[in-house]
Coordinates of C-alpha atoms and ligand atoms in Angstrom, one line a residue:
A1 CA 7.9 27.6 -24.5
S2 CA 11.3 26.4 -25.9
H3 CA 13.2 28.2 -23.3
T4 CA 11.0 26.9 -20.5
L5 CA 11.3 23.3 -21.8
L6 CA 15.1 23.5 -21.9
K7 CA 15.4 25.3 -18.5
H8 CA 13.0 23.1 -16.5
E9 CA 12.9 19.8 -18.4
G10 CA 16.2 19.7 -20.3
I11 CA 14.4 19.3 -23.6
S12 CA 16.0 21.1 -26.5
T13 CA 13.8 22.0 -29.4
A14 CA 15.0 21.9 -33.0
P15 CA 15.0 25.1 -35.2
Q16 CA 14.0 23.1 -38.4
P17 CA 11.0 20.8 -38.9
T18 CA 11.5 17.2 -37.9
K19 CA 9.1 14.2 -37.6
S20 CA 8.8 14.7 -33.8
L21 CA 7.2 17.3 -31.6
V22 CA 7.0 18.1 -28.0
V23 CA 3.5 19.1 -27.1
A24 CA 3.8 21.5 -24.1
N25 CA 0.7 21.5 -21.8
G26 CA -0.4 18.3 -23.5
G27 CA 0.8 15.9 -20.8
L28 CA -0.9 13.6 -18.2
G29 CA 0.4 15.9 -15.4
N30 CA -1.7 18.6 -17.0
G31 CA -4.9 16.6 -16.8
V32 CA -4.8 15.7 -20.5
G33 CA -5.9 12.2 -21.4
R34 CA -4.3 10.0 -24.0
E35 CA -7.5 9.5 -25.9
E36 CA -8.2 13.2 -26.3
L37 CA -4.6 14.2 -27.3
S38 CA -4.3 11.2 -29.7
T39 CA -7.6 12.1 -31.4
V40 CA -6.4 15.6 -32.4
L41 CA -2.9 14.5 -33.3
K42 CA -4.2 11.8 -35.6
E43 CA -6.2 14.3 -37.5
M44 CA -2.9 15.8 -38.7
G45 CA -1.4 12.5 -40.1
E46 CA -0.3 9.0 -39.2
V47 CA 1.2 8.9 -35.7
E48 CA 4.1 6.6 -35.1
T49 CA 4.4 7.0 -31.3
L50 CA 2.8 9.1 -28.6
L51 CA 4.7 9.2 -25.4
M52 CA 3.1 10.6 -22.3
P53 CA 5.6 10.6 -19.4
P54 CA 3.8 10.3 -16.0
Q55 CA 3.3 13.5 -14.0
K56 CA 4.7 15.6 -16.8
P57 CA 2.9 18.5 -18.4
Y58 CA 4.1 17.6 -21.9
A59 CA 3.9 14.7 -24.3
F60 CA 6.0 13.7 -27.4
V61 CA 4.5 12.8 -30.7
T62 CA 6.4 11.3 -33.6
Y63 CA 4.7 11.2 -37.1
R64 CA 5.3 8.8 -39.9
S65 CA 6.3 11.8 -42.1
E66 CA 7.7 15.3 -41.6
E67 CA 4.7 16.7 -43.6
S68 CA 2.3 15.5 -40.9
A69 CA 4.5 17.0 -38.2
Q70 CA 4.5 20.3 -40.0
R71 CA 0.7 20.1 -40.4
A72 CA 0.3 19.4 -36.6
H73 CA 2.6 22.4 -35.9
A74 CA 0.7 24.7 -38.2
H75 CA -2.8 23.7 -37.0
L76 CA -2.4 22.8 -33.3
N77 CA 0.2 25.2 -31.9
G78 CA -1.6 27.7 -29.7
Q79 CA -4.9 25.8 -30.0
K80 CA -7.1 24.9 -27.1
L81 CA -7.9 21.3 -26.2
Q82 CA -10.9 20.5 -24.1
C83 CA -10.3 17.6 -21.6
G84 CA -13.5 17.1 -19.6
E85 CA -14.0 20.3 -17.6
N86 CA -10.4 21.3 -18.2
S87 CA -9.2 23.4 -21.2
V88 CA -5.5 23.7 -22.0
T89 CA -3.6 25.6 -24.7
L90 CA -1.2 23.4 -26.6
Y91 CA 2.3 24.6 -27.7
L92 CA 4.2 22.5 -30.2
S93 CA 7.9 22.6 -31.0
Y94 CA 10.0 20.3 -33.1
V95 CA 12.6 18.1 -31.4
D96 CA 15.4 16.1 -33.0
S97 CA 14.9 13.1 -30.9
V98 CA 12.4 11.9 -28.3
T99 CA 14.2 11.5 -25.0
C100 CA 12.1 10.1 -22.2
E101 CA 14.3 9.7 -19.2
E102 CA 14.5 5.9 -18.9
K103 CA 13.9 4.7 -15.4
N104 CA 14.8 1.2 -14.4
S105 CA 11.7 -0.9 -13.8
V106 CA 10.7 -0.6 -10.2
P107 CA 10.3 -3.9 -8.4
L108 CA 7.4 -4.5 -6.2
P109 CA 8.0 -4.2 -2.4
E110 CA 9.5 -7.4 -1.0
G111 CA 6.6 -9.8 0.0
L112 CA 4.0 -8.2 -2.2
L113 CA 2.2 -10.4 -4.8
L114 CA -0.6 -9.4 -7.2
V115 CA -2.7 -12.2 -8.6
E116 CA -4.9 -11.1 -11.5
D117 CA -8.3 -12.7 -12.2
F118 CA -8.2 -14.4 -8.8
V119 CA -12.0 -14.6 -8.8
S120 CA -14.4 -15.1 -11.7
P121 CA -17.0 -12.4 -12.7
E122 CA -19.6 -14.7 -11.2
E123 CA -17.8 -14.9 -7.8
E124 CA -17.3 -11.2 -7.9
A125 CA -21.0 -10.6 -8.3
L126 CA -21.8 -13.1 -5.5
L127 CA -19.4 -11.4 -3.1
L128 CA -20.7 -8.0 -3.9
A129 CA -24.3 -9.2 -3.4
A130 CA -23.3 -10.7 0.0
I131 CA -22.7 -7.2 1.4
D132 CA -25.8 -5.5 2.5
W133 CA -25.1 -1.8 2.9
S134 CA -28.6 -0.9 4.0
S135 CA -28.2 0.4 7.5
T136 CA -30.4 -2.1 9.3
N137 CA -27.6 -4.3 10.5
D138 CA -25.1 -1.5 11.5
D139 CA -24.3 -3.1 14.9
V140 CA -23.7 -6.5 13.6
T141 CA -21.0 -5.4 11.1
A142 CA -19.9 -2.2 12.8
Q143 CA -20.7 -0.3 9.6
K144 CA -19.3 3.2 9.4
A145 CA -19.2 6.0 6.9
L146 CA -15.6 7.3 7.2
K147 CA -14.3 10.5 5.7
H148 CA -13.3 8.9 2.4
R149 CA -15.1 5.6 2.2
R150 CA -17.6 3.4 3.9
V151 CA -16.6 0.2 5.8
K152 CA -18.1 -2.9 7.3
H153 CA -16.4 -5.5 9.5
F154 CA -16.9 -9.2 10.0
G155 CA -15.5 -11.5 12.6
F156 CA -14.0 -8.6 14.6
E157 CA -14.4 -4.9 14.4
F158 CA -11.3 -2.9 13.4
R159 CA -11.4 0.3 15.4
Y160 CA -10.0 3.4 13.8
D161 CA -9.8 5.3 17.1
N162 CA -7.1 3.1 18.5
N163 CA -6.0 1.2 15.3
N164 CA -6.8 -2.1 16.9
V165 CA -9.2 -4.9 17.3
D166 CA -10.9 -6.0 20.6
K167 CA -9.9 -9.6 20.5
D168 CA -12.3 -10.6 23.3
K169 CA -15.3 -9.1 21.5
P170 CA -16.1 -11.0 18.3
L171 CA -18.8 -9.5 16.2
P172 CA -22.1 -11.4 15.9
A173 CA -21.5 -11.7 12.1
G174 CA -18.7 -14.1 11.1
L175 CA -17.2 -14.0 7.6
P176 CA -19.9 -14.3 4.9
E177 CA -20.3 -17.8 3.6
D178 CA -19.6 -16.7 0.0
C179 CA -16.1 -15.8 1.0
L180 CA -15.2 -19.4 2.1
P181 CA -14.5 -20.9 -1.4
V182 CA -12.2 -17.9 -2.2
L183 CA -10.4 -18.2 1.1
E184 CA -10.0 -22.0 0.7
R185 CA -8.4 -21.3 -2.7
C186 CA -6.0 -18.8 -1.0
V187 CA -4.9 -21.4 1.5
R188 CA -4.6 -24.2 -1.2
N189 CA -2.5 -21.9 -3.4
G190 CA -0.2 -21.0 -0.5
H191 CA -1.1 -17.3 -0.4
I192 CA -1.9 -17.7 3.3
N193 CA -1.3 -20.7 5.6
I194 CA -4.2 -20.3 8.0
M195 CA -7.9 -19.3 7.5
P196 CA -8.5 -15.6 8.2
D197 CA -11.0 -14.7 10.8
Q198 CA -11.4 -11.0 10.3
L199 CA -12.8 -9.2 7.2
T200 CA -13.0 -5.5 6.5
V201 CA -15.0 -4.5 3.5
N202 CA -14.1 -1.0 2.2
Q203 CA -16.2 0.7 -0.5
Y204 CA -14.7 3.7 -2.3
E205 CA -16.5 6.0 -4.7
S206 CA -14.6 7.8 -7.3
G207 CA -12.6 10.5 -5.5
Q208 CA -12.2 8.5 -2.3
G209 CA -9.3 6.7 -0.7
I210 CA -7.5 5.5 2.4
P211 CA -4.7 7.2 4.2
P212 CA -1.2 5.5 4.1
H213 CA -0.9 3.1 6.9
V214 CA 0.7 -0.1 8.1
D215 CA -1.8 -2.6 9.5
T216 CA -1.2 -2.7 13.2
H217 CA 1.5 -5.4 13.9
S218 CA 0.1 -6.6 17.2
A219 CA -3.5 -6.9 15.8
F220 CA -3.0 -9.2 12.9
E221 CA -0.7 -12.0 11.8
D222 CA 1.8 -11.7 8.9
T223 CA -0.3 -12.2 5.8
I224 CA -3.0 -9.7 4.7
L225 CA -5.1 -10.4 1.7
S226 CA -7.0 -7.8 -0.2
L227 CA -9.4 -8.7 -2.9
S228 CA -10.4 -5.9 -5.3
L229 CA -13.9 -6.0 -6.8
G230 CA -15.4 -3.5 -9.2
A231 CA -13.4 -0.6 -10.6
K232 CA -9.6 -0.7 -10.7
T233 CA -7.5 1.7 -8.6
V234 CA -3.9 2.5 -7.8
M235 CA -2.5 1.7 -4.4
E236 CA 0.7 3.5 -3.3
F237 CA 3.3 1.7 -1.3
R238 CA 5.8 3.9 0.4
H239 CA 9.1 2.8 2.0
P240 CA 10.4 4.8 5.0
D241 CA 13.5 5.7 2.8
G242 CA 11.2 7.6 0.4
R243 CA 10.7 4.9 -2.3
L244 CA 7.2 5.0 -3.8
V245 CA 5.7 2.2 -5.8
P246 CA 2.2 2.8 -7.2
V247 CA 0.6 -0.6 -7.9
V248 CA -2.4 -0.9 -10.3
L249 CA -5.1 -3.1 -8.7
P250 CA -7.5 -4.4 -11.4
G251 CA -11.0 -5.6 -10.5
R252 CA -11.0 -9.3 -9.4
S253 CA -7.4 -9.3 -8.4
L254 CA -5.9 -10.5 -5.1
L255 CA -3.2 -8.6 -3.4
V256 CA -1.1 -10.6 -0.9
M257 CA 1.0 -8.5 1.6
K258 CA 3.6 -10.4 3.6
G259 CA 7.0 -9.6 5.1
E260 CA 8.3 -6.1 4.4
S261 CA 5.3 -5.1 2.3
R262 CA 3.1 -5.8 5.3
Y263 CA 5.3 -4.6 8.2
L264 CA 7.5 -1.8 6.8
W265 CA 5.9 -0.2 3.7
T266 CA 2.8 1.8 4.2
H267 CA -0.1 1.3 1.7
G268 CA -2.8 3.8 0.9
I269 CA -5.0 5.1 -1.9
T270 CA -4.9 8.8 -2.7
P271 CA -8.4 10.2 -3.0
R272 CA -8.7 11.3 -6.6
K273 CA -10.9 10.8 -9.6
F274 CA -8.3 9.7 -12.2
D275 CA -5.2 7.5 -12.0
V276 CA -2.3 7.3 -14.3
V277 CA -2.1 3.7 -15.5
P278 CA -0.4 1.8 -18.3
A279 CA -2.4 2.1 -21.5
C280 CA -4.0 -1.3 -22.5
D281 CA -1.3 -3.5 -23.7
P282 CA -2.2 -7.2 -23.4
E283 CA 1.3 -8.2 -24.4
S284 CA 3.0 -6.6 -21.5
P285 CA 0.8 -6.2 -18.4
A286 CA 2.4 -3.8 -16.0
H287 CA 1.3 -3.4 -12.4
T288 CA 3.5 -0.6 -11.3
T289 CA 3.0 2.8 -12.9
S290 CA 6.7 3.6 -12.2
D291 CA 7.7 0.8 -14.6
L292 CA 8.4 3.2 -17.4
G293 CA 10.6 2.2 -20.2
P294 CA 10.8 4.9 -22.8
N295 CA 8.0 3.2 -24.7
R296 CA 5.7 2.6 -21.8
N297 CA 2.4 4.1 -22.8
L298 CA 0.4 5.6 -20.0
T299 CA -3.0 7.0 -19.9
L300 CA -5.5 8.4 -17.4
S301 CA -8.1 6.0 -16.0
K302 CA -11.3 7.3 -14.6
R303 CA -12.1 5.8 -11.2
G304 CA -15.4 4.1 -10.5
T305 CA -16.8 2.4 -7.4
R306 CA -14.3 -0.1 -5.9
T307 CA -15.1 -2.6 -3.1
S308 CA -12.3 -4.3 -1.4
F309 CA -12.4 -7.3 0.9
T310 CA -9.4 -7.3 3.2
F311 CA -8.9 -10.6 5.1
R312 CA -6.7 -10.9 8.1
K313 CA -6.0 -13.3 10.9
I314 CA -6.2 -11.9 14.4
R315 CA -2.9 -12.2 16.3
H316 CA -3.1 -13.7 19.8
E317 CA 0.7 -13.6 20.6
L318 CA 3.2 -10.8 20.5
C319 CA 4.5 -9.8 17.1
R320 CA 8.1 -10.8 16.6
C321 CA 9.0 -8.7 13.6
A322 CA 12.6 -7.5 13.4
P323 CA 13.1 -3.8 14.4
S324 CA 13.0 -1.6 11.3
P325 CA 16.4 -0.6 9.8
S326 CA 15.7 3.1 9.6
P327 CA 18.4 5.7 8.9
P328 CA 18.3 8.5 11.5
S329 CA 16.9 11.0 9.0
A330 CA 14.1 8.7 7.7
P331 CA 10.5 9.4 8.8
S332 CA 9.4 7.3 11.7
I333 CA 8.8 3.7 10.7
P334 CA 5.7 1.9 11.9
S335 CA 6.9 -0.9 14.1
C336 CA 5.6 -3.0 17.0
H337 CA 6.7 -0.3 19.3
A338 CA 4.7 2.4 17.5
D339 CA 1.6 0.5 16.6
A340 CA -0.6 3.5 15.9
T341 CA 0.2 3.6 12.2
R342 CA -2.6 5.5 10.5
L343 CA -0.9 8.6 9.4
E344 CA -4.0 10.7 8.7
E345 CA -7.4 11.4 10.2
E346 CA -10.0 8.8 9.2
Y347 CA -13.2 10.6 10.3
Ligands
AKG401 C1 -7.6 -1.5 5.2 O1 -8.8 -1.6 5.4 O2 -6.8 -1.3 6.1 C2 -7.0 -1.5 3.8 O3 -5.8 -1.3 3.7 C3 -7.9 -1.6 2.6 C4 -7.1 -1.9 1.4 C5 -7.9 -2.0 0.1 O4 -8.9 -1.2 0.0 O5 -7.5 -2.8 -0.7

C-alpha cells in the first residue's frame, strides 16, 4: 500500500509511528462516508482532524496522541468497513505530515448567483402542492416522463425533440398563481427585470439527473431562474475550456443564471444517488465542492426527491449574444448558431 500511495498519489509514508495516518481505501472516492469512517476512527482515540479529499480513495486522520494512532493502526489495518452495501478493506500507514494538495478556491461562473433560503418552508410546501402529478391534466401541462426525471410545463411547452418552444402555441395552463409572490420578489430584488412567462417543473428521484446543456439562446431571454425545492443536489457547470464547477443547490435556494453562466457554460445534474458536499459547517457555507482548502471537510450526501421550478422569459427577437471565444481545440460551444444544445439523449 505504501508503494502504491507514493507512486500514484505522491504520499510518502513514515517508517515510525506518528500521530497521523493515511487510510487507504477509506476515501470518498471509494464510496466511504465521513460518518462511517469517523465512527470507527473515534473508537481508537480522540481525533483531531479527518480529511477526506474529494474523489480520492483515501483519507487522512490525525489523532490527539501518538498512542491513539498506534491503536488505530493495530486494530483497523486490514479490517473491513461496511458502507451501506459496499464493503472495503482499510489499510493504514503512518505519515509525517498531512498534505492535501491545496487548490485555490474556485469562483462561480460569471453571471451565476445562488441565493439561499429564498423561499420559506411554508412557500416551499405551497409550491410543491401546486403541482399535480396525477396524469389527468397531461395535455394542459405537457407532462412527460423523461429518461431520468419527470417534467411539467406551464405557459409554453419546452420541446426536447428540437430544444425549443413553440412561441405561437401557449399552453392552456399559465404559471401557477402560487408562483407569483416568489416571482415578484425576484423582480423586486433585481434577480430578473421582467416577469417570466414560461415554467418547467422537473422532478428528480434519487439517482436521476439532467444532461449537461445550455438553454437554447433563441428560445429564452438572458436570465434563467431555478428554484430548488426538497432535497439538495449538486449541479455541474462546465466551461468549454474544460473547467468544471460543481455547485451545491440546497432546498429552498434560488439559482440565477445570467451572462456567461447562461450562454456559455453548460449546466447539468449527473444521475447518481450520492453527492460529495462540504460537511455541515455553519461558519463557512461553501457552494462549490471544488472550493477545497486543506481543511475543507467533505462528506457524502444521500440524494432524495428534488423538484425544481425553472422560470424563463420567452424571447421574441433574435439573440444578440457575442460569439463564443473558443480555442480551436475546445469542444464545440453552444451558441446562437448551434442552438441544439442538449448533449445527451433525454428520452
Ligand atoms: C432545465 O429544465 O432545462 C433545467 O436546466 C433544470 C434545472 C434544475 O433542475 O434546476
